[in-house]
Amino acid sequence: RATQYTCMLLSYLLEHKAGKEKLVMKLKQLESSMSSGRKMLRLGNMVHALVAARRTTQLPDMVPRVCLTASNLTRVLYFVCDTVLWLKSIGLQPDIDKPKWRNWATKCYYFSLLMNLARDWYEISWRLEQAVQEEKTKKNFFWDKHDQELNCVKCDSLHGFLLLLFQILKRHPPLLLDLVKNLCDLSGPLDTLRIYKTNPGVIGFCGILSSLVGILTLARPHLKLKQ
């Protein structure tokens, strides 16, 4: 995935450079090959998404339970559409309406990301409320540096809210990484569905960043937001 989006970004940056036509063509071919390869490797992800959906239905908190279950179920639908597109690309089902199935796949992926972001915002809101309540119970807001940073919450200002939000994300790296990954992944569906048009450079950069976050959470499991 990181290789695919790196090729997309590089081909966009080099597209209008003189004498780079062959390199751009090779990058686009590699990007297309990586995309097809990823579709094949995702065939087993439907099972993983179904197992994850079953697991999230048992979460005690209602909001994460609803958001994550809906996200996983729509991911199943996305993988179904993605498999159909893969069958079309290898010639097993040549009569498939590719634009229609791609549109369905993008919509499912988009909704899944929205559910993940809703869960992230719920986690952030819960921690914001918790931090405010903790501050209200303190007798002295200037005992230590942490109190000084959160003291601005007393004044209902945008600056105070943003500072508190920054401190919460700083103290919860898994939540920050999950938020960054979901926001980066959103660039592709927004462009494909014409909700917010960007360009391959932006999509490539966001894809690389999202992939690096994914690699980091695989290498360091404690940085992955727990379900």
Coordinates of N, CA and C in Angstrom, one line a residue:
R1 N 0.8 -1.2 0.0 CA 0.0 0.0 0.0 C 0.9 1.3 0.0
A2 N 1.9 1.2 0.8 CA 2.8 2.4 0.9 C 3.5 2.6 -0.5
T3 N 3.9 1.4 -1.1 CA 4.5 1.5 -2.4 C 3.6 2.1 -3.5
Q4 N 2.3 1.6 -3.4 CA 1.3 2.1 -4.4 C 1.1 3.6 -4.3
Y5 N 1.0 4.1 -3.1 CA 0.7 5.5 -3.0 C 2.0 6.4 -3.2
T6 N 3.2 5.8 -2.9 CA 4.4 6.5 -3.3 C 4.5 6.6 -4.8
C7 N 4.2 5.6 -5.5 CA 4.2 5.7 -7.0 C 3.2 6.8 -7.5
M8 N 2.0 6.8 -6.8 CA 1.0 7.8 -7.2 C 1.6 9.2 -7.0
L9 N 2.2 9.5 -5.9 CA 2.7 10.8 -5.5 C 3.9 11.2 -6.5
L10 N 4.8 10.2 -6.7 CA 5.9 10.5 -7.5 C 5.5 10.8 -9.0
S11 N 4.6 10.0 -9.5 CA 4.1 10.2 -10.9 C 3.4 11.5 -11.0
Y12 N 2.7 12.0 -10.0 CA 2.1 13.3 -10.0 C 3.1 14.4 -10.0
L13 N 4.1 14.3 -9.2 CA 5.2 15.3 -9.1 C 6.0 15.4 -10.4
L14 N 6.2 14.2 -11.1 CA 7.1 14.2 -12.2 C 6.4 14.3 -13.6
E15 N 5.0 14.4 -13.5 CA 4.2 14.3 -14.7 C 4.6 15.4 -15.7
H16 N 4.8 16.6 -15.2 CA 5.0 17.7 -16.1 C 6.5 18.1 -16.3
K17 N 7.4 17.1 -15.8 CA 8.8 17.4 -15.9 C 9.3 16.9 -17.3
A18 N 10.1 17.6 -18.0 CA 10.6 17.2 -19.3 C 11.5 16.1 -19.2
G19 N 11.4 15.1 -20.1 CA 12.3 13.9 -20.1 C 11.9 12.9 -19.1
K20 N 10.8 13.0 -18.4 CA 10.4 12.0 -17.4 C 9.3 11.2 -17.8
E21 N 8.9 11.2 -19.1 CA 7.7 10.5 -19.5 C 7.8 9.0 -19.3
K22 N 8.9 8.4 -19.6 CA 9.1 6.9 -19.4 C 9.0 6.5 -17.9
L23 N 9.7 7.4 -17.1 CA 9.7 7.1 -15.7 C 8.2 7.2 -15.1
V24 N 7.5 8.2 -15.5 CA 6.1 8.4 -15.1 C 5.3 7.2 -15.5
M25 N 5.5 6.7 -16.7 CA 4.7 5.6 -17.2 C 5.0 4.3 -16.4
K26 N 6.3 4.1 -16.1 CA 6.7 3.0 -15.3 C 6.1 3.1 -13.9
L27 N 6.1 4.3 -13.3 CA 5.5 4.5 -12.0 C 4.0 4.2 -12.0
K28 N 3.3 4.6 -13.0 CA 1.9 4.4 -13.1 C 1.6 2.9 -13.3
Q29 N 2.4 2.2 -14.1 CA 2.3 0.8 -14.3 C 2.5 0.0 -13.0
L30 N 3.5 0.4 -12.2 CA 3.8 -0.2 -10.9 C 2.6 0.1 -9.9
E31 N 2.1 1.3 -10.0 CA 1.0 1.6 -9.1 C -0.2 0.7 -9.4
S32 N -0.5 0.6 -10.7 CA -1.6 -0.3 -11.1 C -1.4 -1.7 -10.7
S33 N -0.2 -2.2 -10.9 CA 0.2 -3.6 -10.5 C 0.0 -3.8 -9.0
M34 N 0.5 -2.8 -8.2 CA 0.3 -2.9 -6.7 C -1.1 -2.9 -6.3
S35 N -1.9 -2.1 -7.0 CA -3.4 -2.0 -6.7 C -4.0 -3.3 -7.0
S36 N -3.7 -4.0 -8.1 CA -4.3 -5.3 -8.4 C -3.9 -6.3 -7.4
G37 N -2.6 -6.3 -7.1 CA -2.1 -7.2 -6.1 C -2.7 -7.1 -4.7
R38 N -3.0 -5.9 -4.3 CA -3.6 -5.6 -3.0 C -5.1 -6.2 -3.0
K39 N -5.7 -6.1 -4.2 CA -7.1 -6.6 -4.3 C -7.1 -8.1 -4.0
M40 N -6.1 -8.8 -4.6 CA -6.1 -10.2 -4.4 C -5.7 -10.6 -2.9
L41 N -4.8 -9.8 -2.3 CA -4.4 -10.1 -0.9 C -5.6 -9.8 0.0
R42 N -6.5 -8.9 -0.4 CA -7.6 -8.6 0.5 C -8.8 -9.6 0.5
L43 N -8.6 -10.7 -0.3 CA -9.7 -11.6 -0.4 C -10.1 -12.2 1.0
G44 N -9.1 -12.4 1.9 CA -9.4 -12.9 3.2 C -9.9 -11.9 4.2
N45 N -9.9 -10.7 3.8 CA -10.2 -9.6 4.8 C -11.7 -9.6 5.1
M46 N -12.5 -10.2 4.2 CA -14.0 -10.3 4.5 C -14.2 -11.1 5.8
V47 N -13.5 -12.2 5.9 CA -13.6 -13.0 7.1 C -13.1 -12.3 8.4
H48 N -12.0 -11.6 8.2 CA -11.5 -10.8 9.3 C -12.5 -9.7 9.7
A49 N -13.1 -9.0 8.8 CA -14.1 -8.0 9.1 C -15.3 -8.6 9.8
L50 N -15.8 -9.7 9.3 CA -16.9 -10.4 10.0 C -16.6 -10.8 11.4
V51 N -15.4 -11.3 11.6 CA -15.0 -11.7 13.0 C -14.9 -10.4 13.9
A52 N -14.4 -9.3 13.3 CA -14.3 -8.1 14.0 C -15.7 -7.5 14.4
A53 N -16.6 -7.6 13.4 CA -18.0 -7.1 13.7 C -18.6 -7.9 14.8
R54 N -18.4 -9.2 14.8 CA -19.0 -10.1 15.9 C -18.4 -9.7 17.2
R55 N -17.1 -9.4 17.2 CA -16.4 -9.0 18.5 C -16.9 -7.7 19.0
T56 N -17.1 -6.7 18.1 CA -17.5 -5.4 18.5 C -18.9 -5.3 19.0
T57 N -19.8 -6.3 18.6 CA -21.1 -6.3 19.1 C -21.2 -6.6 20.6
Q58 N -20.1 -7.0 21.2 CA -20.0 -7.3 22.6 C -19.4 -6.2 23.4
L59 N -19.1 -5.1 22.8 CA -18.5 -4.0 23.6 C -19.5 -3.4 24.5
P60 N -19.1 -3.1 25.8 CA -20.1 -2.6 26.8 C -20.6 -1.2 26.5
D61 N -19.8 -0.4 25.9 CA -20.2 1.0 25.6 C -21.0 1.1 24.3
M62 N -22.2 1.7 24.3 CA -23.0 1.6 23.2 C -22.5 2.3 21.9
V63 N -21.9 3.5 22.1 CA -21.4 4.3 21.0 C -20.3 3.6 20.2
P64 N -19.2 3.2 20.9 CA -18.2 2.4 20.2 C -18.8 1.1 19.6
R65 N -19.7 0.5 20.3 CA -20.3 -0.8 19.8 C -21.0 -0.5 18.5
V66 N -21.9 0.5 18.4 CA -22.6 0.8 17.2 C -21.7 1.3 16.0
C67 N -20.8 2.2 16.4 CA -19.9 2.7 15.3 C -18.9 1.7 14.7
L68 N -18.3 0.9 15.6 CA -17.3 -0.1 15.1 C -18.0 -1.3 14.4
T69 N -19.2 -1.7 14.9 CA -19.9 -2.8 14.3 C -20.4 -2.3 12.9
A70 N -20.9 -1.1 12.8 CA -21.3 -0.6 11.5 C -20.1 -0.4 10.5
S71 N -19.0 0.0 11.1 CA -17.8 0.1 10.3 C -17.3 -1.2 9.7
N72 N -17.3 -2.2 10.6 CA -16.8 -3.5 10.1 C -17.8 -4.2 9.1
L73 N -19.1 -4.0 9.3 CA -20.1 -4.6 8.4 C -20.0 -3.9 7.0
T74 N -19.8 -2.6 7.0 CA -19.7 -1.9 5.7 C -18.3 -2.2 5.0
R75 N -17.3 -2.5 5.9 CA -16.1 -3.0 5.3 C -16.2 -4.4 4.6
V76 N -17.1 -5.2 5.2 CA -17.4 -6.5 4.5 C -18.0 -6.2 3.1
L77 N -19.0 -5.3 3.1 CA -19.6 -5.0 1.8 C -18.5 -4.4 0.8
Y78 N -17.6 -3.6 1.4 CA -16.6 -3.0 0.5 C -15.7 -4.1 0.0
F79 N -15.3 -5.1 0.8 CA -14.5 -6.2 0.3 C -15.2 -7.0 -0.7
V80 N -16.5 -7.2 -0.6 CA -17.3 -7.9 -1.6 C -17.2 -7.2 -2.9
C81 N -17.4 -5.8 -2.9 CA -17.3 -5.1 -4.1 C -15.9 -5.1 -4.7
D82 N -14.9 -5.0 -3.8 CA -13.6 -5.1 -4.3 C -13.2 -6.4 -4.9
T83 N -13.8 -7.5 -4.4 CA -13.5 -8.8 -5.0 C -14.1 -8.9 -6.4
V84 N -15.3 -8.3 -6.5 CA -16.0 -8.3 -7.9 C -15.1 -7.5 -8.8
L85 N -14.6 -6.4 -8.4 CA -13.7 -5.6 -9.3 C -12.5 -6.3 -9.6
W86 N -12.0 -7.1 -8.7 CA -10.8 -7.9 -9.0 C -11.1 -9.0 -10.0
L87 N -12.2 -9.6 -9.9 CA -12.6 -10.6 -10.9 C -12.8 -10.0 -12.3
K88 N -13.2 -8.7 -12.3 CA -13.3 -8.0 -13.6 C -11.9 -7.7 -14.2
S89 N -11.0 -7.3 -13.3 CA -9.6 -7.0 -13.7 C -8.8 -8.1 -14.3
I90 N -9.1 -9.4 -13.8 CA -8.4 -10.5 -14.3 C -9.1 -11.3 -15.4
G91 N -10.3 -10.7 -15.8 CA -11.0 -11.3 -16.9 C -12.0 -12.4 -16.6
L92 N -12.2 -12.8 -15.3 CA -13.1 -13.9 -15.0 C -14.5 -13.5 -15.2
Q93 N -14.8 -12.2 -15.0 CA -16.2 -11.6 -15.1 C -16.1 -10.4 -16.0
P94 N -15.9 -10.5 -17.3 CA -15.7 -9.3 -18.1 C -17.0 -8.4 -18.3
D95 N -18.2 -9.0 -18.0 CA -19.4 -8.2 -18.2 C -19.8 -7.3 -17.0
I96 N -19.0 -7.3 -16.0 CA -19.3 -6.5 -14.8 C -19.2 -5.0 -15.1
D97 N -20.2 -4.3 -14.6 CA -20.2 -2.8 -14.7 C -19.2 -2.2 -13.7
K98 N -18.0 -2.0 -14.2 CA -16.9 -1.5 -13.3 C -17.2 -0.2 -12.6
P99 N -17.7 0.8 -13.3 CA -18.0 2.1 -12.6 C -19.0 2.0 -11.5
K100 N -20.0 1.2 -11.8 CA -21.1 1.0 -10.7 C -20.5 0.3 -9.5
W101 N -19.8 -0.8 -9.7 CA -19.2 -1.5 -8.6 C -18.2 -0.7 -7.8
R102 N -17.4 0.1 -8.6 CA -16.4 0.9 -7.9 C -17.0 2.0 -7.1
N103 N -18.2 2.5 -7.6 CA -18.9 3.5 -6.8 C -19.5 3.0 -5.6
W104 N -20.0 1.8 -5.6 CA -20.5 1.1 -4.4 C -19.4 0.8 -3.4
A105 N -18.3 0.3 -3.9 CA -17.1 0.1 -3.1 C -16.7 1.3 -2.4
T106 N -16.6 2.4 -3.1 CA -16.1 3.7 -2.5 C -17.1 4.2 -1.5
K107 N -18.4 4.1 -1.7 CA -19.4 4.5 -0.7 C -19.3 3.7 0.5
C108 N -19.1 2.4 0.4 CA -19.0 1.5 1.6 C -17.7 1.9 2.4
Y109 N -16.7 2.1 1.7 CA -15.4 2.5 2.3 C -15.5 3.9 3.0
Y110 N -16.2 4.8 2.4 CA -16.4 6.1 2.9 C -17.3 6.0 4.2
F111 N -18.3 5.3 4.2 CA -19.2 5.2 5.4 C -18.4 4.5 6.5
S112 N -17.6 3.5 6.2 CA -16.8 2.8 7.2 C -15.9 3.8 7.9
L113 N -15.2 4.7 7.1 CA -14.3 5.7 7.6 C -15.1 6.7 8.5
L114 N -16.3 7.1 8.1 CA -17.1 8.0 8.9 C -17.4 7.4 10.2
M115 N -17.7 6.1 10.3 CA -18.0 5.4 11.5 C -16.8 5.4 12.4
N116 N -15.6 5.1 11.8 CA -14.4 5.1 12.6 C -14.1 6.5 13.2
L117 N -14.3 7.6 12.4 CA -14.1 8.9 12.8 C -15.1 9.3 13.9
A118 N -16.4 8.8 13.8 CA -17.3 9.1 14.9 C -16.9 8.4 16.2
R119 N -16.3 7.2 16.1 CA -15.8 6.6 17.3 C -14.6 7.4 17.9
D120 N -13.7 7.9 17.0 CA -12.6 8.7 17.4 C -13.1 9.9 18.2
W121 N -14.1 10.6 17.6 CA -14.6 11.8 18.2 C -15.3 11.5 19.5
Y122 N -16.0 10.4 19.6 CA -16.6 10.0 20.9 C -15.5 9.8 22.0
E123 N -14.4 9.2 21.6 CA -13.3 9.0 22.5 C -12.7 10.3 23.0
I124 N -12.5 11.2 22.0 CA -12.0 12.6 22.3 C -12.9 13.3 23.2
S125 N -14.2 13.3 22.9 CA -15.2 14.0 23.7 C -15.3 13.5 25.1
W126 N -15.2 12.2 25.2 CA -15.2 11.6 26.6 C -14.0 12.1 27.4
R127 N -12.9 12.1 26.8 CA -11.7 12.5 27.5 C -11.7 14.0 27.7
L128 N -12.2 14.8 26.8 CA -12.4 16.2 27.1 C -13.3 16.5 28.3
E129 N -14.4 15.8 28.3 CA -15.3 16.0 29.4 C -14.7 15.5 30.7
Q130 N -13.9 14.4 30.7 CA -13.3 13.9 31.9 C -12.2 14.9 32.4
A131 N -11.5 15.5 31.5 CA -10.5 16.5 31.8 C -11.1 17.7 32.5
V132 N -12.2 18.2 31.9 CA -12.9 19.4 32.5 C -13.4 19.1 33.9
Q133 N -14.0 17.9 34.0 CA -14.5 17.5 35.4 C -13.4 17.4 36.4
E134 N -12.3 16.9 36.0 CA -11.1 16.8 36.9 C -10.6 18.2 37.3
E135 N -10.6 19.1 36.4 CA -10.2 20.4 36.7 C -11.1 21.1 37.6
K136 N -12.4 20.9 37.5 CA -13.4 21.5 38.4 C -13.3 21.1 39.8
T137 N -12.7 19.9 40.1 CA -12.6 19.4 41.4 C -11.3 19.8 42.1
K138 N -10.4 20.4 41.4 CA -9.1 20.9 42.0 C -9.3 22.2 42.7
K139 N -8.6 22.3 43.9 CA -8.7 23.5 44.7 C -7.7 24.6 44.1
N140 N -6.6 24.1 43.6 CA -5.6 25.0 43.1 C -5.2 24.6 41.7
F141 N -5.4 25.5 40.8 CA -5.2 25.2 39.4 C -3.7 25.4 39.0
F142 N -2.9 25.8 39.9 CA -1.5 26.2 39.5 C -0.5 25.4 40.3
W143 N -0.8 24.2 40.8 CA 0.1 23.4 41.6 C 1.2 22.9 40.8
D144 N 1.0 22.5 39.5 CA 2.1 22.0 38.7 C 1.8 22.4 37.2
K145 N 2.7 22.0 36.4 CA 2.7 22.4 35.0 C 1.5 21.9 34.3
H146 N 1.1 20.6 34.6 CA -0.1 20.1 34.0 C -1.3 20.9 34.2
D147 N -1.5 21.4 35.5 CA -2.6 22.2 35.8 C -2.6 23.5 35.1
Q148 N -1.4 24.1 34.9 CA -1.3 25.3 34.1 C -1.8 25.2 32.7
E149 N -1.4 24.0 32.1 CA -1.8 23.8 30.7 C -3.3 23.6 30.5
L150 N -3.9 23.0 31.5 CA -5.4 22.8 31.4 C -6.2 23.9 32.0
N151 N -5.6 24.9 32.7 CA -6.3 25.9 33.3 C -7.1 26.8 32.3
C152 N -6.7 26.9 31.1 CA -7.3 27.7 30.1 C -8.7 27.2 29.8
V153 N -9.1 26.0 30.2 CA -10.4 25.4 29.9 C -11.4 26.2 30.7
K154 N -11.0 26.9 31.8 CA -12.0 27.7 32.5 C -12.6 28.8 31.7
C155 N -11.9 29.3 30.7 CA -12.4 30.3 29.9 C -12.9 29.6 28.6
D156 N -14.1 29.8 28.2 CA -14.7 29.1 27.1 C -14.2 29.8 25.8
S157 N -13.0 29.5 25.4 CA -12.5 30.1 24.2 C -12.0 29.0 23.3
L158 N -11.9 29.4 22.0 CA -11.4 28.4 21.0 C -9.9 28.0 21.4
H159 N -9.1 29.0 21.8 CA -7.7 28.7 22.1 C -7.7 27.7 23.3
G160 N -8.5 27.9 24.3 CA -8.5 26.9 25.4 C -8.9 25.5 25.0
F161 N -9.9 25.5 24.1 CA -10.4 24.2 23.6 C -9.3 23.5 22.8
L162 N -8.7 24.2 21.9 CA -7.6 23.6 21.1 C -6.4 23.2 21.9
L163 N -6.1 23.9 22.9 CA -4.9 23.5 23.8 C -5.3 22.3 24.6
L164 N -6.5 22.2 25.1 CA -6.9 21.0 25.8 C -6.9 19.8 24.9
L165 N -7.5 20.0 23.7 CA -7.5 18.9 22.7 C -6.1 18.4 22.3
F166 N -5.2 19.4 22.2 CA -3.8 19.0 21.9 C -3.2 18.2 23.0
Q167 N -3.4 18.6 24.2 CA -2.9 17.9 25.4 C -3.4 16.5 25.5
I168 N -4.7 16.3 25.2 CA -5.4 15.0 25.3 C -4.8 14.1 24.2
L169 N -4.7 14.6 23.0 CA -4.1 13.7 21.9 C -2.6 13.4 22.1
K170 N -1.9 14.4 22.8 CA -0.5 14.2 23.1 C -0.4 13.0 24.1
R171 N -1.3 13.0 25.1 CA -1.2 11.9 26.1 C -1.8 10.6 25.7
H172 N -2.5 10.6 24.5 CA -3.1 9.3 24.0 C -2.7 9.1 22.6
P173 N -1.4 8.6 22.4 CA -0.9 8.4 21.0 C -1.8 7.5 20.1
P174 N -2.3 6.4 20.7 CA -3.1 5.5 19.9 C -4.3 6.2 19.3
L175 N -5.0 7.1 20.1 CA -6.1 7.8 19.6 C -5.7 8.8 18.5
L176 N -4.6 9.5 18.7 CA -4.0 10.4 17.7 C -3.7 9.7 16.4
L177 N -3.0 8.6 16.5 CA -2.7 7.9 15.3 C -3.9 7.4 14.5
D178 N -4.9 6.9 15.2 CA -6.1 6.4 14.6 C -6.8 7.5 13.9
L179 N -6.9 8.7 14.6 CA -7.5 9.9 14.0 C -6.8 10.3 12.7
V180 N -5.5 10.4 12.8 CA -4.7 10.8 11.6 C -4.9 9.8 10.4
K181 N -4.9 8.5 10.7 CA -5.0 7.5 9.7 C -6.4 7.6 9.0
N182 N -7.5 7.7 9.8 CA -8.8 7.8 9.2 C -9.0 9.1 8.4
L183 N -8.4 10.2 8.9 CA -8.6 11.4 8.2 C -7.8 11.3 6.8
C184 N -6.6 10.7 6.9 CA -5.8 10.6 5.6 C -6.6 9.7 4.6
D185 N -7.1 8.6 5.1 CA -7.8 7.6 4.3 C -9.1 8.3 3.6
L186 N -9.6 9.3 4.2 CA -10.8 9.9 3.8 C -10.6 10.7 2.4
S187 N -9.3 11.1 2.1 CA -9.1 11.9 1.0 C -9.5 11.2 -0.3
G188 N -9.2 9.9 -0.4 CA -9.5 9.1 -1.6 C -11.0 9.1 -1.9
P189 N -11.9 8.6 -1.0 CA -13.3 8.5 -1.2 C -13.9 9.9 -1.5
L190 N -13.4 10.9 -0.8 CA -14.0 12.3 -1.0 C -13.7 12.7 -2.4
D191 N -12.6 12.4 -3.0 CA -12.3 12.8 -4.3 C -13.1 11.9 -5.3
T192 N -13.1 10.6 -5.1 CA -13.8 9.7 -6.0 C -15.3 10.0 -6.1
L193 N -15.9 10.3 -4.9 CA -17.3 10.6 -4.9 C -17.7 12.1 -5.2
R194 N -16.6 12.8 -5.5 CA -16.8 14.3 -5.9 C -17.4 15.1 -4.8
I195 N -17.1 14.7 -3.6 CA -17.5 15.5 -2.4 C -16.6 16.6 -2.2
Y196 N -15.3 16.3 -2.3 CA -14.2 17.3 -2.2 C -13.1 16.9 -3.1
K197 N -13.0 17.6 -4.3 CA -12.0 17.2 -5.3 C -10.6 17.7 -4.9
T198 N -9.6 16.7 -5.0 CA -8.2 17.1 -4.7 C -7.4 16.7 -6.0
N199 N -6.3 16.0 -5.8 CA -5.5 15.6 -7.0 C -4.7 14.4 -6.5
P200 N -4.1 13.6 -7.5 CA -3.4 12.4 -7.1 C -2.2 12.7 -6.1
G201 N -1.7 13.9 -6.2 CA -0.6 14.3 -5.3 C -1.0 14.2 -3.8
V202 N -2.2 14.9 -3.5 CA -2.7 14.9 -2.2 C -3.1 13.5 -1.7
I203 N -3.8 12.8 -2.6 CA -4.2 11.4 -2.3 C -3.0 10.5 -2.0
G204 N -2.0 10.7 -2.9 CA -0.8 9.9 -2.7 C -0.1 10.2 -1.4
F205 N 0.1 11.5 -1.1 CA 0.7 11.8 0.2 C -0.1 11.3 1.4
C206 N -1.4 11.5 1.4 CA -2.3 11.0 2.5 C -2.2 9.5 2.6
G207 N -2.1 8.8 1.4 CA -2.0 7.4 1.4 C -0.7 6.9 2.0
I208 N 0.4 7.6 1.7 CA 1.7 7.2 2.3 C 1.7 7.4 3.8
L209 N 1.1 8.5 4.2 CA 1.1 8.8 5.7 C 0.2 7.8 6.4
S210 N -0.9 7.5 5.8 CA -1.8 6.5 6.4 C -1.1 5.1 6.5
S211 N -0.4 4.8 5.4 CA 0.3 3.5 5.4 C 1.4 3.4 6.4
L212 N 2.1 4.5 6.6 CA 3.2 4.5 7.6 C 2.6 4.4 9.0
V213 N 1.5 5.0 9.3 CA 0.8 4.9 10.6 C 0.4 3.4 10.8
G214 N -0.1 2.8 9.7 CA -0.5 1.4 9.8 C 0.7 0.5 10.1
I215 N 1.8 0.8 9.4 CA 3.0 0.0 9.7 C 3.5 0.2 11.1
L216 N 3.4 1.4 11.6 CA 3.9 1.7 13.0 C 3.0 1.0 14.0
T217 N 1.7 0.9 13.8 CA 0.8 0.2 14.7 C 1.0 -1.3 14.7
L218 N 1.5 -1.8 13.5 CA 1.8 -3.2 13.4 C 3.1 -3.5 14.1
A219 N 4.1 -2.7 14.0 CA 5.4 -2.9 14.6 C 5.3 -2.6 16.1
R220 N 4.4 -1.7 16.5 CA 4.2 -1.4 18.0 C 2.8 -1.5 18.3
P221 N 2.3 -2.7 18.7 CA 0.9 -3.0 18.9 C 0.3 -2.1 20.0
H222 N 1.1 -1.6 20.9 CA 0.6 -0.8 22.0 C 0.1 0.6 21.5
L223 N 0.5 1.0 20.2 CA 0.1 2.2 19.7 C -1.2 2.1 18.9
K224 N -1.8 0.9 18.8 CA -3.0 0.7 18.1 C -4.2 0.9 19.0
L225 N -5.2 1.7 18.6 CA -6.3 2.0 19.4 C -7.1 0.7 19.6
K226 N -7.3 0.4 20.9 CA -8.0 -0.8 21.2 C -9.5 -0.7 21.0
Q227 N -10.1 -1.8 20.5 CA -11.6 -1.8 20.3 C -12.3 -2.1 21.5

